[in-house]
Short mmCIF file of C-alpha atoms in Angstrom, two decimals:
data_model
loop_
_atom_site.label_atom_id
_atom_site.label_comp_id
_atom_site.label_asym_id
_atom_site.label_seq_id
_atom_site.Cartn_x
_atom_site.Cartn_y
_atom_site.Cartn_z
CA UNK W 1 0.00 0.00 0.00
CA UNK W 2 2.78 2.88 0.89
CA UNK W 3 4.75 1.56 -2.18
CA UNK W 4 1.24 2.36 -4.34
CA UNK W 5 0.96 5.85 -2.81
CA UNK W 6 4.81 6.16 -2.98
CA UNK W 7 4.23 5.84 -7.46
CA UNK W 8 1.27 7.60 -7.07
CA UNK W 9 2.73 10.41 -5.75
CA UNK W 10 5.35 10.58 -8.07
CA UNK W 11 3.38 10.14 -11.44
CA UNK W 12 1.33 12.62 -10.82
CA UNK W 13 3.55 15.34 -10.05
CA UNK W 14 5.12 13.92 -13.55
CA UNK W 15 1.87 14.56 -15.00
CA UNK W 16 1.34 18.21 -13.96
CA UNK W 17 5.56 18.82 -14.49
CA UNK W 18 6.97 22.25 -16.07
CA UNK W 19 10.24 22.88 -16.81
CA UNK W 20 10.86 25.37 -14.28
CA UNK W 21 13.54 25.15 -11.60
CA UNK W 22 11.31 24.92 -8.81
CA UNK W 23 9.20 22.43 -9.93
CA UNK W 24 12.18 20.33 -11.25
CA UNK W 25 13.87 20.27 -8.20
CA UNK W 26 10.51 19.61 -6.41
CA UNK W 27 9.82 16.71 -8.39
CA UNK W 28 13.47 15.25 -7.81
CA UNK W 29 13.34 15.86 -4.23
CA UNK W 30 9.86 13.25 -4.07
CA UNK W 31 10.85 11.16 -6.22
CA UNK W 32 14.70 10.40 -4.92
CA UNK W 33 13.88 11.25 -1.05
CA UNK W 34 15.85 9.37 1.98
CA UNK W 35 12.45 9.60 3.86
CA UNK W 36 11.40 6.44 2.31
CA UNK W 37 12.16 3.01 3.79
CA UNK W 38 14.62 0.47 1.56
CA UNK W 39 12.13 -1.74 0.57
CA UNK W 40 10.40 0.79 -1.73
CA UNK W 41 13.66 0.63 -3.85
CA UNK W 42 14.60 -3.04 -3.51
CA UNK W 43 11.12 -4.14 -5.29
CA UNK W 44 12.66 -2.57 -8.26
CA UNK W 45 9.65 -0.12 -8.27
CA UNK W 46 10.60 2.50 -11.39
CA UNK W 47 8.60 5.45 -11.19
CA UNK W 48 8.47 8.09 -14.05
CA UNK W 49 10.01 11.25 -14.87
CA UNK W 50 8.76 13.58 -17.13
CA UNK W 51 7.45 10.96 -18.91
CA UNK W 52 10.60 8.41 -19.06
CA UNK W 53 12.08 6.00 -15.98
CA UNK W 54 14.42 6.87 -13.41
CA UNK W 55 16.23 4.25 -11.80
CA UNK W 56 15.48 2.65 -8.57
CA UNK W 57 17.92 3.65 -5.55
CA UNK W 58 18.95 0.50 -4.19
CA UNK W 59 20.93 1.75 -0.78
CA UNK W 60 17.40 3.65 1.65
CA UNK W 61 20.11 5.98 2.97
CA UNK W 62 20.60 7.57 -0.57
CA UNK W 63 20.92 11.33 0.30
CA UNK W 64 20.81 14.53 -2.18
CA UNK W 65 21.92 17.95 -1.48
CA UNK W 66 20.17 21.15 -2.59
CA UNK W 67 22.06 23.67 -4.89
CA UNK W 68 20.95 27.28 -5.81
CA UNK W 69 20.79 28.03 -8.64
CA UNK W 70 21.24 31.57 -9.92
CA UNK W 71 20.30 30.77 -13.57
CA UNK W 72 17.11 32.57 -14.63
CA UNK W 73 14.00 30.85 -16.09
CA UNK W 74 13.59 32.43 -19.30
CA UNK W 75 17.72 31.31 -20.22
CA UNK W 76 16.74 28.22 -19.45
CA UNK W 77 13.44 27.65 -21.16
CA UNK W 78 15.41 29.48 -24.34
CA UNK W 79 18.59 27.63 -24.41
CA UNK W 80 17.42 24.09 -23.69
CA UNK W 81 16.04 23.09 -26.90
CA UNK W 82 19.81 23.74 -28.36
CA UNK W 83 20.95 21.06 -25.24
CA UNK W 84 21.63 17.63 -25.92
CA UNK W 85 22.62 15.00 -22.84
CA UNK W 86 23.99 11.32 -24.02
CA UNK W 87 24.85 8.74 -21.36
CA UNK W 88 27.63 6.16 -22.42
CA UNK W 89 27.07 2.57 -21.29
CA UNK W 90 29.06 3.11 -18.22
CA UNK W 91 26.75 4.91 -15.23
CA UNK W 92 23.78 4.95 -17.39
CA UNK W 93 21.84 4.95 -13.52
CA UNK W 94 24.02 8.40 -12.78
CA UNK W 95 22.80 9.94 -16.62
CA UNK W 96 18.93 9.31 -15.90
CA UNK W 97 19.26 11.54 -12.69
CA UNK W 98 21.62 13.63 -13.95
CA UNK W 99 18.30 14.31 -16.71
CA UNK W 100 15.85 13.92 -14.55
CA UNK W 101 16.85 16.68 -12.32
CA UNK W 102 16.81 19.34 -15.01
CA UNK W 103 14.28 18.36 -16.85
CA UNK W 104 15.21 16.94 -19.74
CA UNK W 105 15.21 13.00 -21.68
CA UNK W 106 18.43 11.82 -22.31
CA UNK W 107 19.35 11.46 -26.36
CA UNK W 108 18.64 8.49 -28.33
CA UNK W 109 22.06 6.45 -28.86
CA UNK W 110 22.92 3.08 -29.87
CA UNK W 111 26.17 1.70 -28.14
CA UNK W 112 26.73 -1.94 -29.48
CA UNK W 113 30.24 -3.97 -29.39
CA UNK W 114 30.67 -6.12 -32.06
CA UNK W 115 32.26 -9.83 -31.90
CA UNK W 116 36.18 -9.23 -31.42
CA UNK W 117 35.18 -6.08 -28.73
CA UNK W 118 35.19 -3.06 -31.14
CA UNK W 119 32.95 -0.65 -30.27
CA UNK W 120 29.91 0.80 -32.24
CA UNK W 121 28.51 4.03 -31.71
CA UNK W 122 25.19 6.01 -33.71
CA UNK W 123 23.08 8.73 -32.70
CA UNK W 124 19.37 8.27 -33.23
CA UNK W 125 18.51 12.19 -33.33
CA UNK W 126 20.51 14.98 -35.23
CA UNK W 127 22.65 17.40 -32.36
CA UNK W 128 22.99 19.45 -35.47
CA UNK W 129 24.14 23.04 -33.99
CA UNK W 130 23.71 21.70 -30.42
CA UNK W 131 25.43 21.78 -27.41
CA UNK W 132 26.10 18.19 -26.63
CA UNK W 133 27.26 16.58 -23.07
CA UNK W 134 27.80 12.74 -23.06
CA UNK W 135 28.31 11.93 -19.34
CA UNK W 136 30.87 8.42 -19.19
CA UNK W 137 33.23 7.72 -16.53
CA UNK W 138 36.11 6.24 -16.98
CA UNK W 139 35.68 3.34 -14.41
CA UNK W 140 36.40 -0.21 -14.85
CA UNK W 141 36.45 -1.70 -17.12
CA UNK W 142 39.02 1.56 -17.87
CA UNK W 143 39.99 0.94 -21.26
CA UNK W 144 36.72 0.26 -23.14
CA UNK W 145 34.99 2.81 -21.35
CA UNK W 146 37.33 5.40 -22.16
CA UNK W 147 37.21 3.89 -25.55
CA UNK W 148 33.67 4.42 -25.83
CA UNK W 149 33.70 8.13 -24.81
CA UNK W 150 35.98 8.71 -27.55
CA UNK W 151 33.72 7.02 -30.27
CA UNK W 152 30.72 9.00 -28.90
CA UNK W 153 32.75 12.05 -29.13
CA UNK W 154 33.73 11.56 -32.77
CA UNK W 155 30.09 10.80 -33.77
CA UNK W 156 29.09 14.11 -32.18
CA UNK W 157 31.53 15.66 -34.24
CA UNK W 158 30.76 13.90 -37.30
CA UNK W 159 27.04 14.53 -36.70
CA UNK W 160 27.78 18.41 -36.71
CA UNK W 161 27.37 19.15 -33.09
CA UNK W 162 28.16 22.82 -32.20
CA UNK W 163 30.71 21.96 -29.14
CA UNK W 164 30.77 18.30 -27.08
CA UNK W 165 31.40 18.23 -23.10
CA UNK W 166 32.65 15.39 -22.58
CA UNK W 167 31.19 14.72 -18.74
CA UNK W 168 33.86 12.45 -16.49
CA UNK W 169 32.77 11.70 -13.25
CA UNK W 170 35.16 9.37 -12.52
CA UNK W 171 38.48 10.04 -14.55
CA UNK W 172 40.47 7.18 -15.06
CA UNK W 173 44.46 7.22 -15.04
CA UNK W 174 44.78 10.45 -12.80
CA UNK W 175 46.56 9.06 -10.23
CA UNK W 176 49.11 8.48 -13.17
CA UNK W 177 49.79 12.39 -13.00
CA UNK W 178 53.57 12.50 -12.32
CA UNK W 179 57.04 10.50 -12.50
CA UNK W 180 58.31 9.57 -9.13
CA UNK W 181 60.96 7.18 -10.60
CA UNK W 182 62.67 6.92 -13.76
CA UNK W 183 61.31 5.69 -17.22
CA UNK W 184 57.39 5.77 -15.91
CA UNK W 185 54.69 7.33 -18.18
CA UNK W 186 52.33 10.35 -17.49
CA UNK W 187 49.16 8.55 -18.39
CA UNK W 188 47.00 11.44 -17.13
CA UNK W 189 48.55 13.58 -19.83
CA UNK W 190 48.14 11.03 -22.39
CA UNK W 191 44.57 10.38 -22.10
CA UNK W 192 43.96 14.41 -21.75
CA UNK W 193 45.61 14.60 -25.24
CA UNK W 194 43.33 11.69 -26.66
CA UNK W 195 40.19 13.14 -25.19
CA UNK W 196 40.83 16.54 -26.88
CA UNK W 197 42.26 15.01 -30.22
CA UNK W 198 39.24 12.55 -30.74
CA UNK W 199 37.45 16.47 -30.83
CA UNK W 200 36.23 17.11 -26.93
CA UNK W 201 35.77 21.04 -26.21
CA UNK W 202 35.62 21.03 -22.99
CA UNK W 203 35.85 18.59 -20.18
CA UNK W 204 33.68 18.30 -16.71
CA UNK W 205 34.88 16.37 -14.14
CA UNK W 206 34.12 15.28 -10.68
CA UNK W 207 37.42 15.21 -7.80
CA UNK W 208 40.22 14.69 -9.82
CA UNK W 209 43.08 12.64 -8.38
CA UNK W 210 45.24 15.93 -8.20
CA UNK W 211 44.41 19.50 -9.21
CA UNK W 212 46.83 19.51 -11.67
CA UNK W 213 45.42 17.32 -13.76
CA UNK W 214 43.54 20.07 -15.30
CA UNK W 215 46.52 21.69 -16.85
CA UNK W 216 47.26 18.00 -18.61
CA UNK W 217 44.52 19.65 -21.12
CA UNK W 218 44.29 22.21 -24.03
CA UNK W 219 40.81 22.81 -23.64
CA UNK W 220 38.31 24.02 -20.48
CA UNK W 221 37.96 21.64 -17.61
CA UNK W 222 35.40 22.43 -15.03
CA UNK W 223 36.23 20.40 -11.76
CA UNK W 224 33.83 20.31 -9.25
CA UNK W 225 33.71 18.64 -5.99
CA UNK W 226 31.20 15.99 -4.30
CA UNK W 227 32.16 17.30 -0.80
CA UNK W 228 28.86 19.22 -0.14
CA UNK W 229 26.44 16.63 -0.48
CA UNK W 230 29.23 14.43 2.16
CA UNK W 231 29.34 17.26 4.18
CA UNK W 232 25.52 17.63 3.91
CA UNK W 233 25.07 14.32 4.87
CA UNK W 234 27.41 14.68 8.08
CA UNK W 235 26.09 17.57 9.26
CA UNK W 236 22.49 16.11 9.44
CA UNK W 237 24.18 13.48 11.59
CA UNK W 238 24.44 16.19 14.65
CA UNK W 239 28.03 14.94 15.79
CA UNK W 240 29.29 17.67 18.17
CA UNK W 241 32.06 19.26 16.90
CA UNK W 242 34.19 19.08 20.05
CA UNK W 243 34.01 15.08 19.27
CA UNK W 244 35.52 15.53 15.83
CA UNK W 245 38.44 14.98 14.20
CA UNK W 246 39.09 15.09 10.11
CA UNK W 247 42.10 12.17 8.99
CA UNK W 248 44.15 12.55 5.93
CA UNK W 249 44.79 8.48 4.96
CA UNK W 250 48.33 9.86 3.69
CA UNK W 251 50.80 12.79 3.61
CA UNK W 252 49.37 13.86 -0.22
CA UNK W 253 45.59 14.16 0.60
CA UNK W 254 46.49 16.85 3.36
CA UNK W 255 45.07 20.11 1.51
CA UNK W 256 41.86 17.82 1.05
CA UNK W 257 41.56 16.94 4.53
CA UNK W 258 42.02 20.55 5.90
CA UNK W 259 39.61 21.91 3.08
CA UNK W 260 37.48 19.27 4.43
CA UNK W 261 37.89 20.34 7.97
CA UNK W 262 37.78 24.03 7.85
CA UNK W 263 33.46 23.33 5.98
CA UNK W 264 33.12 21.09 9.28
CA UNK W 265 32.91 23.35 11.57
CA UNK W 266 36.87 24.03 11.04
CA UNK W 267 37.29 20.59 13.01
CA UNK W 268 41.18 19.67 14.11
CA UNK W 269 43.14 17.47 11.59
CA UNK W 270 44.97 14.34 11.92
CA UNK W 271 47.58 12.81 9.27
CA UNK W 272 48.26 9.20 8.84
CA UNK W 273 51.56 9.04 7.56
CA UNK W 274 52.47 6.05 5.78
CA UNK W 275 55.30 4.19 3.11
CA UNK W 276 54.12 2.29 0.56
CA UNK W 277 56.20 -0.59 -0.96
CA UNK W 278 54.25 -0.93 -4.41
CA UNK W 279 50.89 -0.20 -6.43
CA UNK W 280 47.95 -1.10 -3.83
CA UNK W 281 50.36 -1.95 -1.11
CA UNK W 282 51.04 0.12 1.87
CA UNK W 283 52.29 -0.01 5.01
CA UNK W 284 51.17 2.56 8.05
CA UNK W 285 53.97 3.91 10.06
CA UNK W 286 52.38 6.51 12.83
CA UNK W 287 49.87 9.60 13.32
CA UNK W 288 50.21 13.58 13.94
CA UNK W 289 47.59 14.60 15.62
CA UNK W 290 45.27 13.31 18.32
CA UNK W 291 42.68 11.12 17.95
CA UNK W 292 41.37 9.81 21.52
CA UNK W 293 37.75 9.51 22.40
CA UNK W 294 37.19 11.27 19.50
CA UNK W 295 34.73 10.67 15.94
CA UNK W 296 37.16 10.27 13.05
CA UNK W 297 36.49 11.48 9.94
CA UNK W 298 39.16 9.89 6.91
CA UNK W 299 38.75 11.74 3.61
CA UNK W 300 39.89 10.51 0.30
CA UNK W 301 39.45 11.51 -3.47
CA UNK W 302 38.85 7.67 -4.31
CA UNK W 303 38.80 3.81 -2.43
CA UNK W 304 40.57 1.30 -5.29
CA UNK W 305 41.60 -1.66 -2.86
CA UNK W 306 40.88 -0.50 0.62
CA UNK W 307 44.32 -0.81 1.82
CA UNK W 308 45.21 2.55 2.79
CA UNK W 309 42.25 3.51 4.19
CA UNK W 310 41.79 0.52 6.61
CA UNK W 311 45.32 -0.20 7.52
CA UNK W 312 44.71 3.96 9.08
CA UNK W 313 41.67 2.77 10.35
CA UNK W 314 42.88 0.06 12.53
CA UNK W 315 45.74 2.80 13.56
CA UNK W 316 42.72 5.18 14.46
CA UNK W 317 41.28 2.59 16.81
CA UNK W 318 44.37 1.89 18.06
CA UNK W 319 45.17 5.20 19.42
CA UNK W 320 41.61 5.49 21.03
CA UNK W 321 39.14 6.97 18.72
CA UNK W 322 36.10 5.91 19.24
CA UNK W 323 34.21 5.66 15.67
CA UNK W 324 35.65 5.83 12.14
CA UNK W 325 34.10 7.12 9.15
CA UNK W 326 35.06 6.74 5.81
CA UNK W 327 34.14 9.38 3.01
CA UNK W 328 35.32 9.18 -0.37
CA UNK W 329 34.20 10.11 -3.98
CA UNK W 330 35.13 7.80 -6.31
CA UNK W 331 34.25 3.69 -4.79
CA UNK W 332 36.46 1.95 -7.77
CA UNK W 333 36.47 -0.74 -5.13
CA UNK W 334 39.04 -3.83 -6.58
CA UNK W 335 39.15 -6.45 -5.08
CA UNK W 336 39.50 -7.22 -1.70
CA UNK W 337 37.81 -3.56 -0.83
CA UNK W 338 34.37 -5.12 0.43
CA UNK W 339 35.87 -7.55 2.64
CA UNK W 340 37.95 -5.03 4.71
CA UNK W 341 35.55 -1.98 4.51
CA UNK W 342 33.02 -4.29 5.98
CA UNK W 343 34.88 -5.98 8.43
CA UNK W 344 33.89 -3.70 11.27
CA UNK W 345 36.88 -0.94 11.46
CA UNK W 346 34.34 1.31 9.84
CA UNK W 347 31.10 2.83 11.71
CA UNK W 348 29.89 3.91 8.19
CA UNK W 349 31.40 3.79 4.86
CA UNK W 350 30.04 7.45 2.62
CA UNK W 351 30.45 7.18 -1.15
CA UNK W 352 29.21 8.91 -4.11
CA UNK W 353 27.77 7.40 -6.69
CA UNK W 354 30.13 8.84 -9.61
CA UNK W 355 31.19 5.02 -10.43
CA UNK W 356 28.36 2.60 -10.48
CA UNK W 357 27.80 -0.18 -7.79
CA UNK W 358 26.44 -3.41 -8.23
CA UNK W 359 24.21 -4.43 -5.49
CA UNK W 360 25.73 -7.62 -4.60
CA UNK W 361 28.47 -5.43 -3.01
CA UNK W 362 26.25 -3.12 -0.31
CA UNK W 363 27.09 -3.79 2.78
CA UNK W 364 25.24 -2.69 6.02
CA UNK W 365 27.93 0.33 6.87
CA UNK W 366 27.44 1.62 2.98
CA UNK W 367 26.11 5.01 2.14
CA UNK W 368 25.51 6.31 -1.15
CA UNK W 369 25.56 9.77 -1.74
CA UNK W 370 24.41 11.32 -5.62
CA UNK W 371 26.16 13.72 -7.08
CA UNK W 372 23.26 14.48 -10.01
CA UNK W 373 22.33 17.63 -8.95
CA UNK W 374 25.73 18.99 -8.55
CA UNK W 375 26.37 17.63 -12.29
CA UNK W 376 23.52 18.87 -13.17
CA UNK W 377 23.08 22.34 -12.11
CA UNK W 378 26.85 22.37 -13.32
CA UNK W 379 25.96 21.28 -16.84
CA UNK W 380 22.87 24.51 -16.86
CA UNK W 381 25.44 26.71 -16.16
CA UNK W 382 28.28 25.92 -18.63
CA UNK W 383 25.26 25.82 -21.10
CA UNK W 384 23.89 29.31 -19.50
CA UNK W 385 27.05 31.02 -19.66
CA UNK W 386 26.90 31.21 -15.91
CA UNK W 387 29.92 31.07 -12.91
CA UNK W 388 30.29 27.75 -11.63
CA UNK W 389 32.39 28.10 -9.01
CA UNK W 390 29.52 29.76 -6.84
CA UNK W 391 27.75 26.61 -6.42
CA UNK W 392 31.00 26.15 -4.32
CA UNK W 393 30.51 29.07 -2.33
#
């Protein structure tokens, strides 16, 4: 019965929908709200968006942030008919929000692979003279993903689209960015160069491994950051912020951490400092900062194996805090990640949903976060010729 009123309610806001920002954000708000129990999401109820499905939420602690928008309606209504938004085959659940929050259907594309892997791409509505965004991260499987963007992007250019964004939640190779020993590639650079040879003219992206990143690239790149809808979400948690203390896993994500800290109530920060031996192997030496009796906060840009961040967990308890939370953007999540982020060191595990995650791998301590709006109201602005950075602000 509360599942029945649940699509009732949202098909007929659907029904009486305009595209104006209130009632866009209005209808997103009902029909993606944490007020609802899991079991609404787990029956793999779809409800209906401006006439097309969003995609079920499978985690009941799913959690969206509010951003203000300072675009007006009448730019809107008059430049969104010249917008086009393409999803890729690789977060096709992140696109349909992504849409669905301003108001628009995704394009028409068909994405096939043919028998020895190679990868087909055709549009199935002219972009002629529009402004075209086709949102694909880069997450595993890395190389046919990235692969794919690059097809879409040529067919957009092929197909006469004014300019293409390519939208990169997750972008793979960053954390290739520098050499820190002799005869090593800069992969970061390399894929930069392919993305903006295979005709890209601008690039939005979501946390990058390292700031710098965006320099690796001859066109614009608008970065934004997933931190407000984690901060959001730990604010509405009420943890006093005498009890709180921010973690940096390692030495490198210390500007993170105390960027981190000084929107939570400019909490104190803590540094695990570690050495690591080899590619998804390190080894924790010792902490600055104090941790005791306190709720710890660790911060990363992304969680690949789980190593870092749990070998400074079990350091954390060690040294007498009493809960550990992990929040991070990107869950790549390799191999043996699940196993140790749900082996208890953890009192709740906060990620965003820029990579996709299957839902074999929840776990009770998981928390997904979207970052759709934030894309989103992103996207309207590049589009409106509006600032960016004051969604930040």
């Amino acid at each position: 019965m509360q599942n029945t009123s649940m699509a009732s309610l949202a098909l007929s806001a659907s029904t009486s929908y305009s595209p104006s920002i209130s009632s866009r954000r209005s209808l997103f708000h009902r029909t993606f709200s944490p007020r609802y129990s899991p079991s609404h999401f787990l029956s793999q109820m779809r409800v209906r968006c401006e006439g097309k499905p969003c995609p079920p939420i499978l985690n009941g602690k799913t959690f969206y942030k509010s951003v203000p928008s300072r675009i007006s309606e009448l730019e809107i209504n008059k430049n969104s008919s010249k917008l086009k938004i393409f999803s890729g085959t690789a977060n096709p659940a992140l696109s349909e929000e992504i849409a669905c929050y301003m108001g628009l259907n995704l394009g028409k594309v068909s994405i096939k692979r043919f028998a020895d892997g190679e990868i087909y791409v055709q549009l199935k509505e002219s972009v002629r003279g529009c402004d075209v965004y086709l949102v694909q991260p880069t997450c595993p499987p890395a190389n046919e993903n990235l692969m794919e963007l690059l097809v879409m992007i040529d067919a957009c250019r092929r197909a006469s689209a004014k300019t293409v964004t390519a939208v990169i939640p997750y972008f793979g190779y960053a954390r290739a960015d520098r050499k820190t020993q002799g005869r090593e590639s800069i992969a970061a650079k390399l894929v930069a160069n392919v993305i903006t040879e295979a005709g890209a003219d601008r690039v939005l992206s979501c946390d990058l491994h390292s700031g710098q990143s965006m320099g690796y690239f001859d066109i614009p790149v608008d970065h934004v950051s997933g931190q407000p809808v984690v901060l959001d979400y730990l604010a509405s948690k009420r943890i006093s912020s005498e009890d709180l203390v921010v973690v940096s896993p390692d030495v490198g994500g210390v500007a993170r951490a105390r960027a981190f800290a000084k929107k939570l109530s400019d909490a104190p920060l803590a540094i695990v400092d570690k050495r690591r031996h080899g590619h998804n192997v390190a080894e924790v030496m010792n902490l600055i900062g104090d941790v005791r009796g306190k709720v710890a906060v660790m911060v990363d840009d992304m969680i690949d194996t789980a190593g870092t961040i749990t070998e400074g967990a079990a350091l954390l308890h060690a040294e007498g805090a009493r809960e550990v939370y992990a929040c991070t953007t990107h869950a790549v999540f390799s191999p043996p990640a699940i196993e140790r982020l749900s082996s208890g060191l953890f009192q709740e595990v906060i990620i965003t949903n820029t990579i996709p995650m299957e839902e074999k791998n929840y776990f009770p301590q998981l928390t997904v976060l979207s970052v759709a709006n934030i894309l989103g109201e992103t996207i309207w602005r590049v589009h409106g010729g509006s600032s960016v950075s004051s969604i930040f602000q």
